[in-house]
CSV table of C-alpha atoms in Angstrom, one decimal:
chain,number,residue,atom,x,y,z
A,5,MET,CA,-39.6,81.6,32.7
A,6,MET,CA,-38.2,79.4,35.3
A,7,ASP,CA,-38.3,76.5,33.0
A,8,ILE,CA,-36.6,78.2,30.5
A,9,CYS,CA,-33.9,79.2,32.8
A,10,LYS,CA,-33.2,76.0,33.7
A,11,ARG,CA,-33.1,74.7,30.1
A,12,LEU,CA,-30.7,77.1,29.3
A,13,ALA,CA,-28.7,76.5,32.3
A,14,VAL,CA,-28.7,72.7,31.4
A,15,GLY,CA,-27.5,73.4,28.2
A,16,ARG,CA,-24.6,75.6,29.0
A,17,ASP,CA,-23.5,73.2,31.7
A,18,LYS,CA,-23.6,70.7,28.6
A,19,LEU,CA,-21.6,73.1,26.3
A,20,ASP,CA,-19.1,73.5,28.9
A,21,ARG,CA,-18.5,70.1,29.4
A,22,PHE,CA,-18.3,69.5,25.9
A,23,MET,CA,-15.5,72.5,25.5
A,24,ASP,CA,-13.9,70.8,28.5
A,25,LEU,CA,-12.8,67.6,26.4
A,26,PRO,CA,-9.3,68.0,24.4
A,27,ILE,CA,-9.0,69.4,21.3
A,28,ASN,CA,-8.2,66.8,19.4
A,29,VAL,CA,-11.2,64.7,20.7
A,30,ILE,CA,-13.7,67.7,19.4
A,31,HIS,CA,-11.9,67.6,16.3
A,32,GLN,CA,-12.3,63.8,16.0
A,33,ILE,CA,-16.0,64.3,16.6
A,34,GLN,CA,-16.3,67.0,14.1
A,35,ASP,CA,-14.6,64.5,11.3
A,36,HIS,CA,-17.9,62.6,11.7
A,37,MET,CA,-19.7,65.5,10.8
A,38,SER,CA,-20.6,67.5,7.6
A,39,ILE,CA,-19.0,70.8,6.8
A,40,GLU,CA,-22.1,72.3,7.3
A,41,ASP,CA,-22.7,70.9,10.7
A,42,ALA,CA,-19.6,71.7,11.9
A,43,ALA,CA,-20.1,75.3,10.8
A,44,ARG,CA,-23.3,75.4,12.7
A,45,MET,CA,-21.6,74.0,15.7
A,46,SER,CA,-19.0,76.9,15.7
A,47,ILE,CA,-21.6,79.7,16.4
A,48,LEU,CA,-22.4,78.0,20.0
A,49,SER,CA,-19.4,79.8,21.3
A,50,SER,CA,-16.3,81.8,20.2
A,51,GLY,CA,-14.3,78.9,21.4
A,52,LEU,CA,-16.2,76.5,18.8
A,53,ARG,CA,-15.4,78.8,16.1
A,54,TYR,CA,-11.6,78.5,16.8
A,55,VAL,CA,-12.3,74.5,17.3
A,56,TRP,CA,-13.7,74.5,14.0
A,57,ALA,CA,-11.3,77.0,12.0
A,58,SER,CA,-8.3,74.5,13.2
A,59,ASN,CA,-9.3,71.2,12.2
A,60,PRO,CA,-6.2,69.6,10.5
A,61,LYS,CA,-8.7,67.3,8.3
A,62,LEU,CA,-11.1,69.2,5.6
A,63,VAL,CA,-13.5,66.6,3.6
A,64,PHE,CA,-15.4,68.3,0.7
A,65,GLY,CA,-17.3,65.4,-0.5
A,66,ALA,CA,-19.9,64.4,-2.2
A,67,GLN,CA,-22.6,65.5,0.5
A,68,PHE,CA,-21.0,68.9,0.5
A,69,TYR,CA,-21.4,69.2,-3.5
A,70,LEU,CA,-24.7,68.0,-3.8
A,71,ASN,CA,-26.1,70.4,-1.4
A,72,ARG,CA,-24.8,73.5,-3.5
A,73,LYS,CA,-24.5,75.1,-6.8
A,74,LEU,CA,-21.2,75.1,-8.5
A,75,PRO,CA,-20.2,78.7,-8.0
A,76,GLY,CA,-20.8,78.8,-4.4
A,77,LYS,CA,-19.1,75.5,-3.8
A,78,THR,CA,-15.5,77.0,-4.8
A,79,ASP,CA,-15.8,80.7,-2.9
A,80,ILE,CA,-17.0,78.3,0.6
A,81,ILE,CA,-13.5,75.9,0.1
A,82,SER,CA,-11.4,78.9,-0.7
A,83,THR,CA,-12.6,81.1,2.4
A,84,ILE,CA,-12.3,77.9,4.5
A,85,VAL,CA,-8.6,77.3,3.4
A,86,SER,CA,-7.6,80.9,3.7
A,87,GLN,CA,-8.8,81.5,6.9
A,88,HIS,CA,-7.8,78.0,8.3
A,89,HIS,CA,-5.8,78.3,11.6
A,90,GLY,CA,-3.0,75.7,12.1
A,91,ALA,CA,-2.1,72.7,10.2
A,92,ILE,CA,-4.1,71.1,7.4
A,93,LYS,CA,-2.9,67.5,7.4
A,94,THR,CA,-5.8,66.0,5.2
A,95,PHE,CA,-7.5,67.7,2.5
A,96,TYR,CA,-10.2,65.8,0.0
A,97,SER,CA,-12.4,67.6,-2.5
A,98,ILE,CA,-14.3,66.9,-6.0
A,99,ILE,CA,-13.0,69.4,-8.3
A,100,HIS,CA,-14.3,70.5,-11.8
A,101,SER,CA,-12.6,71.9,-14.8
A,102,PRO,CA,-13.8,75.5,-14.7
A,103,GLN,CA,-12.2,76.0,-10.8
A,104,HIS,CA,-8.7,74.5,-11.9
A,105,SER,CA,-6.9,77.8,-11.2
A,106,VAL,CA,-8.6,78.3,-8.1
A,107,VAL,CA,-7.8,74.5,-7.0
A,108,ASP,CA,-4.0,75.8,-7.8
A,109,GLU,CA,-4.5,78.4,-5.1
A,110,TRP,CA,-5.6,76.0,-2.6
A,111,MET,CA,-2.7,73.4,-3.7
A,112,LEU,CA,0.0,76.6,-2.9
A,113,LEU,CA,-1.9,77.1,0.6
A,114,LEU,CA,-1.9,73.6,1.5
A,115,SER,CA,1.6,72.9,0.4
A,116,GLY,CA,3.1,75.3,3.2
A,117,ASN,CA,0.7,74.1,5.9
A,118,GLY,CA,1.6,70.8,6.9
A,119,LEU,CA,-0.3,68.6,4.3
A,120,THR,CA,0.4,65.0,4.8
A,121,ASP,CA,-2.7,63.2,3.2
A,122,LEU,CA,-4.4,64.9,-0.1
A,123,THR,CA,-7.3,63.7,-2.5
A,124,LEU,CA,-8.3,65.2,-5.5
A,125,ASN,CA,-11.2,63.8,-7.5
A,126,ASN,CA,-11.5,65.4,-10.7
A,127,LEU,CA,-14.9,64.4,-12.0
A,128,LYS,CA,-14.7,62.0,-15.4
A,129,ASP,CA,-17.2,63.9,-17.1
A,130,ALA,CA,-14.6,67.1,-16.7
A,131,LYS,CA,-13.5,68.7,-19.9
A,132,ALA,CA,-9.8,68.5,-19.1
A,133,PRO,CA,-7.7,66.4,-16.5
A,134,TYR,CA,-6.3,68.5,-13.6
A,135,ARG,CA,-2.6,69.3,-14.0
A,136,LEU,CA,-0.7,68.7,-10.6
A,137,PRO,CA,0.9,72.0,-9.9
A,138,SER,CA,4.7,71.8,-8.9
A,139,CYS,CA,4.4,73.0,-5.6
A,140,VAL,CA,2.6,69.6,-4.7
A,141,TYR,CA,6.0,67.8,-5.5
A,142,GLY,CA,7.6,69.6,-2.9
A,143,VAL,CA,5.2,68.1,0.0
A,144,GLU,CA,6.0,65.7,2.4
A,145,LEU,CA,2.9,63.7,1.5
A,146,GLU,CA,2.3,60.3,3.2
A,147,ARG,CA,-0.9,59.7,1.1
A,148,LEU,CA,-2.0,60.6,-2.5
A,149,ASP,CA,-5.1,59.7,-4.0
A,150,LEU,CA,-5.9,61.3,-7.5
A,151,TRP,CA,-8.5,61.1,-9.9
A,152,ASN,CA,-8.3,62.1,-13.8
A,153,CYS,CA,-5.2,64.0,-13.2
A,154,ILE,CA,-2.1,64.7,-15.1
A,155,PHE,CA,1.4,63.8,-13.1
A,156,ARG,CA,4.0,65.7,-14.5
A,157,PRO,CA,6.8,66.6,-11.7
A,158,PRO,CA,9.3,69.3,-12.3
A,159,CYS,CA,13.4,68.1,-13.5
A,160,SER,CA,14.1,68.6,-9.9
A,161,PHE,CA,11.7,65.9,-8.6
A,162,ARG,CA,12.9,62.9,-7.3
A,163,CYS,CA,10.4,61.3,-5.0
A,164,PHE,CA,7.9,61.6,-2.3
A,165,ARG,CA,10.4,60.6,0.5
A,166,LYS,CA,7.7,59.7,3.2
A,167,ILE,CA,4.8,58.7,1.1
A,168,LYS,CA,3.2,55.1,2.2
A,169,THR,CA,0.0,54.8,-0.1
A,170,LEU,CA,-0.6,55.8,-3.8
A,171,ALA,CA,-3.5,55.9,-5.6
A,172,LEU,CA,-3.9,56.9,-9.3
A,173,ARG,CA,-7.0,56.3,-11.2
A,174,GLN,CA,-7.2,57.8,-14.7
A,175,VAL,CA,-4.0,59.5,-14.2
A,176,SER,CA,-1.6,60.7,-17.2
A,177,PHE,CA,1.9,60.6,-16.6
A,178,GLU,CA,4.2,62.9,-18.8
A,179,LEU,CA,7.6,61.9,-17.5
A,180,ASP,CA,11.2,62.8,-19.0
A,181,VAL,CA,14.2,60.9,-18.1
A,182,ALA,CA,15.2,63.0,-15.3
A,183,THR,CA,11.8,62.2,-13.5
A,184,SER,CA,11.1,58.6,-15.0
A,185,SER,CA,13.0,56.8,-11.9
A,186,LEU,CA,11.4,57.4,-8.6
A,187,TRP,CA,12.8,56.2,-5.2
A,188,MET,CA,10.0,55.8,-2.3
A,189,PRO,CA,11.8,54.4,0.4
A,190,ASN,CA,8.6,54.3,2.7
A,191,LEU,CA,6.2,53.5,0.2
A,192,GLU,CA,3.8,50.1,1.0
A,193,LYS,CA,0.8,50.4,-1.6
A,194,VAL,CA,0.2,51.4,-4.9
A,195,LEU,CA,-2.8,51.4,-7.2
A,196,PHE,CA,-2.6,52.1,-10.9
A,197,MET,CA,-5.9,52.1,-12.3
A,198,GLN,CA,-6.7,53.1,-16.1
A,199,CYS,CA,-3.6,55.1,-16.3
A,200,SER,CA,-1.2,56.1,-19.4
A,201,GLY,CA,2.1,57.2,-20.1
A,202,ILE,CA,3.4,54.7,-17.8
A,203,ARG,CA,6.1,53.2,-20.0
A,204,HIS,CA,8.9,55.4,-18.5
A,205,LEU,CA,8.1,55.1,-15.2
A,206,ASN,CA,10.6,53.1,-12.8
A,207,ILE,CA,9.4,52.8,-8.8
A,208,TYR,CA,11.9,51.5,-6.3
A,209,ALA,CA,10.2,50.6,-3.0
A,210,PRO,CA,11.9,48.3,-0.9
A,211,GLU,CA,8.7,48.4,1.9
A,212,LEU,CA,6.2,47.8,-0.9
A,213,ILE,CA,3.3,45.2,0.5
A,214,THR,CA,0.3,46.1,-1.9
A,215,LEU,CA,0.7,46.2,-5.3
A,216,VAL,CA,-1.9,46.7,-7.9
A,217,PHE,CA,-2.6,47.6,-11.7
A,218,PHE,CA,-5.9,47.4,-13.3
A,219,GLY,CA,-6.9,48.5,-17.1
A,220,CYS,CA,-3.5,50.0,-17.9
A,221,GLY,CA,-3.0,47.3,-20.8
A,222,THR,CA,-2.5,49.7,-23.6
A,223,ASP,CA,0.7,50.7,-22.0
A,224,CYS,CA,4.0,49.2,-21.3
A,225,LEU,CA,4.3,47.5,-17.8
A,226,LYS,CA,7.8,48.0,-16.1
A,227,LEU,CA,7.8,45.3,-13.6
A,228,GLY,CA,11.2,44.7,-13.2
A,229,PRO,CA,12.1,47.1,-10.8
A,230,PHE,CA,9.2,45.6,-8.4
A,231,MET,CA,11.1,42.3,-8.4
A,232,ASP,CA,13.1,43.6,-5.9
A,233,CYS,CA,10.0,44.1,-3.6
A,234,VAL,CA,10.8,41.0,-1.1
A,235,LYS,CA,8.3,42.1,1.0
A,236,LEU,CA,5.4,42.4,-1.1
A,237,LYS,CA,2.2,40.3,0.2
A,238,LEU,CA,-0.6,41.2,-2.5
A,239,PHE,CA,0.0,41.4,-6.3
A,240,ALA,CA,-3.0,41.8,-8.4
A,241,ILE,CA,-3.1,42.7,-12.2
A,242,SER,CA,-5.9,42.8,-14.8
A,243,PHE,CA,-5.2,44.6,-18.4
A,244,GLU,CA,-8.9,44.1,-19.2
A,245,GLU,CA,-8.3,44.0,-22.9
A,246,GLU,CA,-6.0,42.4,-25.2
A,247,VAL,CA,-2.6,44.1,-25.6
A,248,SER,CA,0.3,44.2,-28.0
A,249,GLN,CA,2.8,41.6,-27.2
A,250,ASN,CA,5.9,44.0,-28.7
A,251,ARG,CA,4.7,46.7,-25.7
A,252,GLN,CA,5.4,44.5,-22.9
A,253,ASP,CA,8.3,43.9,-20.5
A,254,LYS,CA,10.0,40.8,-22.4
A,255,ALA,CA,12.6,40.5,-19.4
A,256,VAL,CA,10.2,39.5,-17.0
A,257,LYS,CA,8.8,35.6,-17.1
A,258,LEU,CA,6.4,34.8,-14.5
A,259,THR,CA,8.4,32.7,-13.0
A,260,ASN,CA,11.2,34.9,-12.4
A,261,LEU,CA,8.9,37.6,-10.9
A,262,LEU,CA,6.6,35.2,-8.4
A,263,SER,CA,10.1,33.9,-7.2
A,264,SER,CA,11.3,37.2,-6.4
A,265,TRP,CA,8.3,37.7,-4.0
A,266,PRO,CA,8.9,35.1,-1.3
A,267,ASN,CA,6.2,36.8,1.2
A,268,ILE,CA,3.1,36.9,-1.3
A,269,THR,CA,0.3,35.9,0.2
A,270,LEU,CA,-2.6,37.0,-2.6
A,271,LEU,CA,-2.5,36.7,-6.4
A,272,MET,CA,-5.0,38.2,-8.6
A,273,LEU,CA,-4.2,37.7,-12.2
A,274,ASP,CA,-6.2,37.8,-15.7
A,275,ARG,CA,-5.7,35.9,-19.0
A,276,TYR,CA,-3.8,38.6,-20.9
A,277,PHE,CA,-1.3,39.0,-18.3
A,278,LEU,CA,-0.8,35.4,-18.1
A,279,LYS,CA,-0.7,35.0,-21.8
A,280,PHE,CA,2.4,37.7,-22.2
A,281,PHE,CA,3.9,36.8,-19.0
A,282,ALA,CA,3.9,33.0,-19.1
A,283,SER,CA,6.8,32.4,-21.7
A,284,GLY,CA,9.1,29.6,-20.2
A,285,THR,CA,6.7,28.5,-17.8
A,286,GLY,CA,5.9,25.0,-19.4
A,287,ALA,CA,5.9,22.2,-16.7
A,288,GLU,CA,8.1,24.0,-14.6
A,289,LYS,CA,7.9,24.8,-10.8
A,290,LEU,CA,9.1,27.6,-9.4
A,291,PRO,CA,12.6,27.7,-7.9
A,292,ALA,CA,11.3,28.4,-4.4
A,293,SER,CA,8.1,27.7,-3.2
A,294,LEU,CA,5.3,29.9,-2.5
A,295,ASN,CA,4.9,28.7,1.0
A,296,ARG,CA,3.1,31.7,2.4
A,297,LEU,CA,0.6,32.0,-0.7
A,298,ARG,CA,-2.8,31.7,0.7
A,299,VAL,CA,-5.4,33.3,-2.2
A,300,VAL,CA,-5.2,32.8,-5.9
A,301,ASN,CA,-7.9,34.5,-8.1
A,302,PHE,CA,-8.0,34.2,-11.8
A,303,HIS,CA,-9.7,36.8,-13.6
A,304,ASN,CA,-11.4,36.7,-17.1
A,305,TYR,CA,-9.7,33.1,-17.1
A,306,ASP,CA,-9.9,30.7,-20.3
A,307,PHE,CA,-9.3,27.0,-19.7
A,308,ASP,CA,-9.0,26.4,-23.1
A,309,GLY,CA,-5.6,28.5,-23.7
A,310,VAL,CA,-2.5,26.6,-23.4
A,311,ASN,CA,-0.5,29.7,-22.1
A,312,GLN,CA,-3.0,30.0,-19.3
A,313,ILE,CA,-3.1,26.3,-18.4
A,314,PHE,CA,0.8,26.4,-17.9
A,315,PRO,CA,1.1,29.2,-15.5
A,316,LEU,CA,-2.0,28.1,-13.6
A,317,LEU,CA,-0.3,24.5,-12.9
A,318,CYS,CA,3.3,26.1,-12.2
A,319,ILE,CA,1.6,28.3,-9.6
A,320,LEU,CA,-0.4,25.2,-8.0
A,321,ARG,CA,2.8,23.0,-7.8
A,322,SER,CA,4.4,25.6,-6.0
A,323,SER,CA,2.0,26.6,-3.4
A,324,PRO,CA,1.6,23.9,-0.8
A,325,ASN,CA,-0.8,26.0,1.4
A,326,LEU,CA,-2.8,27.6,-1.0
A,327,LYS,CA,-6.4,27.7,0.6
A,328,ALA,CA,-8.7,29.8,-1.4
A,329,LEU,CA,-8.8,29.3,-5.4
A,330,THR,CA,-11.4,31.4,-7.5
A,331,PHE,CA,-11.9,31.8,-11.1
A,332,LEU,CA,-14.0,34.2,-13.1
A,333,LEU,CA,-14.1,32.5,-16.4
A,334,CYS,CA,-14.4,34.9,-19.5
A,335,GLN,CA,-17.5,34.2,-22.2
A,336,ARG,CA,-16.8,31.1,-24.8
A,337,LYS,CA,-17.2,31.5,-28.3
A,338,GLU,CA,-18.5,29.1,-31.0
A,339,GLY,CA,-15.6,27.3,-32.4
A,340,ASP,CA,-13.4,27.5,-29.6
A,341,MET,CA,-10.5,25.2,-29.6
A,342,GLU,CA,-10.1,22.8,-26.1
A,343,VAL,CA,-6.5,21.9,-24.9
A,344,ASP,CA,-4.7,18.9,-25.0
A,345,LEU,CA,-6.4,17.0,-21.9
A,346,ASN,CA,-3.4,15.2,-21.2
A,347,LEU,CA,-1.8,18.6,-19.6
A,348,LEU,CA,-4.5,17.9,-16.6
A,349,GLU,CA,-3.3,14.0,-16.0
A,350,GLY,CA,-0.4,12.3,-15.2
A,351,PRO,CA,2.4,12.9,-12.8
A,352,HIS,CA,3.3,16.2,-15.1
A,353,CYS,CA,0.7,17.8,-13.9
A,354,MET,CA,1.0,17.9,-10.2
A,355,THR,CA,3.7,16.8,-7.9
A,356,GLN,CA,1.8,17.3,-4.8
A,357,GLY,CA,-1.7,17.4,-3.6
A,358,LEU,CA,-3.7,20.7,-2.4
A,359,ASP,CA,-3.6,19.5,1.1
A,360,ASN,CA,-4.8,23.1,2.7
A,361,LEU,CA,-7.2,24.2,-0.4
A,362,GLN,CA,-10.7,24.8,1.6
A,363,THR,CA,-12.3,27.3,-0.9
A,364,PHE,CA,-12.7,26.7,-4.9
A,365,GLU,CA,-15.2,28.7,-6.7
A,366,ILE,CA,-15.5,29.1,-10.7
A,367,LYS,CA,-18.1,31.5,-12.0
A,368,ASN,CA,-19.0,31.8,-15.6
A,369,PHE,CA,-18.9,27.9,-15.7
A,370,HIS,CA,-19.4,26.3,-18.8
A,371,GLY,CA,-18.8,23.1,-18.3
A,372,SER,CA,-16.1,22.3,-21.2
A,373,ARG,CA,-14.1,19.4,-21.3
A,374,THR,CA,-11.0,21.0,-19.8
A,375,GLU,CA,-12.9,22.6,-17.1
A,376,LEU,CA,-14.8,19.5,-16.1
A,377,ARG,CA,-11.3,17.6,-16.0
A,378,PHE,CA,-9.7,20.4,-13.9
A,379,VAL,CA,-12.5,20.4,-11.5
A,380,ARG,CA,-12.2,16.7,-11.4
A,381,PHE,CA,-8.6,16.9,-10.2
A,382,ILE,CA,-9.3,19.4,-7.6
A,383,LEU,CA,-12.0,17.6,-6.1
A,384,ALA,CA,-9.7,14.2,-6.0
A,385,SER,CA,-6.8,16.4,-4.6
A,386,ALA,CA,-8.4,18.7,-1.4
A,387,PRO,CA,-9.0,16.7,1.7
A,388,LEU,CA,-10.0,20.1,3.5
A,389,LEU,CA,-12.0,21.6,0.3
A,390,GLN,CA,-16.0,21.9,2.3
A,391,LYS,CA,-18.2,23.7,-0.3
A,392,PRO,CA,-16.9,24.3,-3.9
A,393,ILE,CA,-19.3,26.6,-5.6
A,394,PHE,CA,-19.9,26.3,-9.2
A,395,LEU,CA,-21.8,29.3,-10.8
A,396,VAL,CA,-23.1,28.4,-14.5
A,397,ASP,CA,-22.8,30.8,-17.2
A,398,ARG,CA,-26.4,32.1,-18.2
A,399,SER,CA,-25.4,31.0,-21.8
A,400,VAL,CA,-25.7,27.5,-20.5
A,401,ASN,CA,-29.4,26.0,-21.5
A,402,GLU,CA,-31.2,24.0,-19.1
A,403,SER,CA,-30.7,20.5,-20.9
A,404,ARG,CA,-27.0,21.1,-20.8
A,405,SER,CA,-26.9,22.5,-17.2
A,406,SER,CA,-28.5,19.2,-15.7
A,407,GLU,CA,-25.9,17.1,-17.5
A,408,ILE,CA,-23.1,19.2,-16.2
A,409,ARG,CA,-24.5,19.0,-12.7
A,410,LYS,CA,-24.8,15.1,-12.9
A,411,LYS,CA,-21.3,14.6,-14.0
A,412,LEU,CA,-19.9,17.1,-11.1
A,413,MET,CA,-22.0,15.0,-8.6
A,414,GLN,CA,-20.2,11.6,-9.9
A,415,PHE,CA,-16.9,13.0,-9.6
A,416,PRO,CA,-14.8,11.4,-6.6
A,417,ARG,CA,-13.8,13.6,-3.6
A,418,ALA,CA,-11.0,13.7,-1.6
A,419,SER,CA,-13.1,15.6,1.3
A,420,PRO,CA,-15.7,13.3,2.9
A,421,LYS,CA,-17.5,16.8,3.7
A,422,SER,CA,-17.3,18.3,0.6
A,423,GLU,CA,-20.8,19.7,-0.4
A,424,ILE,CA,-20.9,21.0,-4.1
A,425,ILE,CA,-23.1,24.5,-4.9
A,426,TYR,CA,-24.2,24.5,-8.3
A,427,LYS,CA,-26.3,27.5,-9.5
A,428,GLN,CA,-26.7,30.1,-11.9
A,429,TYR,CA,-24.5,33.0,-11.8
A,430,CYS,CA,-25.8,36.4,-11.4
A,431,TRP,CA,-23.6,39.3,-11.5
A,432,GLU,CA,-26.2,41.8,-10.5
A,433,GLU,CA,-26.6,39.6,-7.4
A,434,GLU,CA,-22.9,39.4,-6.8
A,435,ALA,CA,-22.8,43.5,-7.5
A,436,ARG,CA,-25.4,44.1,-4.8
A,437,ARG,CA,-23.6,41.8,-2.7
A,438,VAL,CA,-20.3,43.5,-2.7
A,439,LEU,CA,-21.8,47.1,-2.7
A,440,VAL,CA,-23.7,46.0,0.5
A,441,GLY,CA,-20.7,44.5,2.2
């Protein structure tokens, strides 16, 4: 009996010390727990019940949904939101089509309760996208993350004045003239992934640092307004498919676009973007050097496209401090024409060396004449290059692969420490490496 009493006394002492912690610290501890565990903790004392019910961060993620049947989940969230004490700053939830009307009720409660960070993941297999209710557009959000939703603001909407991060995936924009131009004075990061209806969207964001477009190629991209984003550091764009030229922003050329971003440090471009925005680059150099550009990544690139070689050379000419250059090549087809190799030779090719280049990698390497000529130029121009990596495409047979390897090893190198790494490209292995981190 004495042992039991001692254990109870020790337990109460530990609980009292835990309760003596500041409430914001207890909230931070609960943030690392599941909703279920935080609820179980609340039964230990009346004080903890209040602490749990006042946590400003509510996250109903995959673990919460996997542990319950669909009908019960909605009721639990509704109860937690309606009985919550104090502000709810952060709200994250996976949602389904059958519960959209209930989600509207959550949004109404949250919109008047200090919400600053909202994430709604309407599952891809949902029967319909979720239409963001009008009450959300009046909230002073700092972060908005939407999946499979409809963005249709009321006519009175002009901007999210305080928003800093905007991530939109599979979002359909339904805009009219009144809501097509949005002024977001504090916006720093924007991601558009597989969005539609953005042809009328004009975002003006003078503080923008990161701009990413992925898989929005079926729609028109108005990049003109982003030319005023002089603080931009990261620009990534990938159409992922062939798009009609007459749907693109003809007023914007690649040279004009890059010249508008003097602070750019990372570029990720794909071949479809280069094809439609490279007009007029020719053998030009940008009006102003990209002195802060450190990393360039070309996705789905084709060395045998003249409209891609010109922009590539233009960027290299204008990037004296480039440190990393990476290519993921597209699949070659039978009968593909090779470009004029003279484009990669002579004084018109480059007016300066790549004195700061340290990383050079080509994935899906085929060893075409154009690819080899470009590689030879890089190896001879980069005195700091250490381990250039060539991951050969699976379609290249063993005999041809050995021939390519032999040619690579014979190329002169400006860097005495350059050690060529040459092996077969395995995208499954790379995917695992990325996922593991």
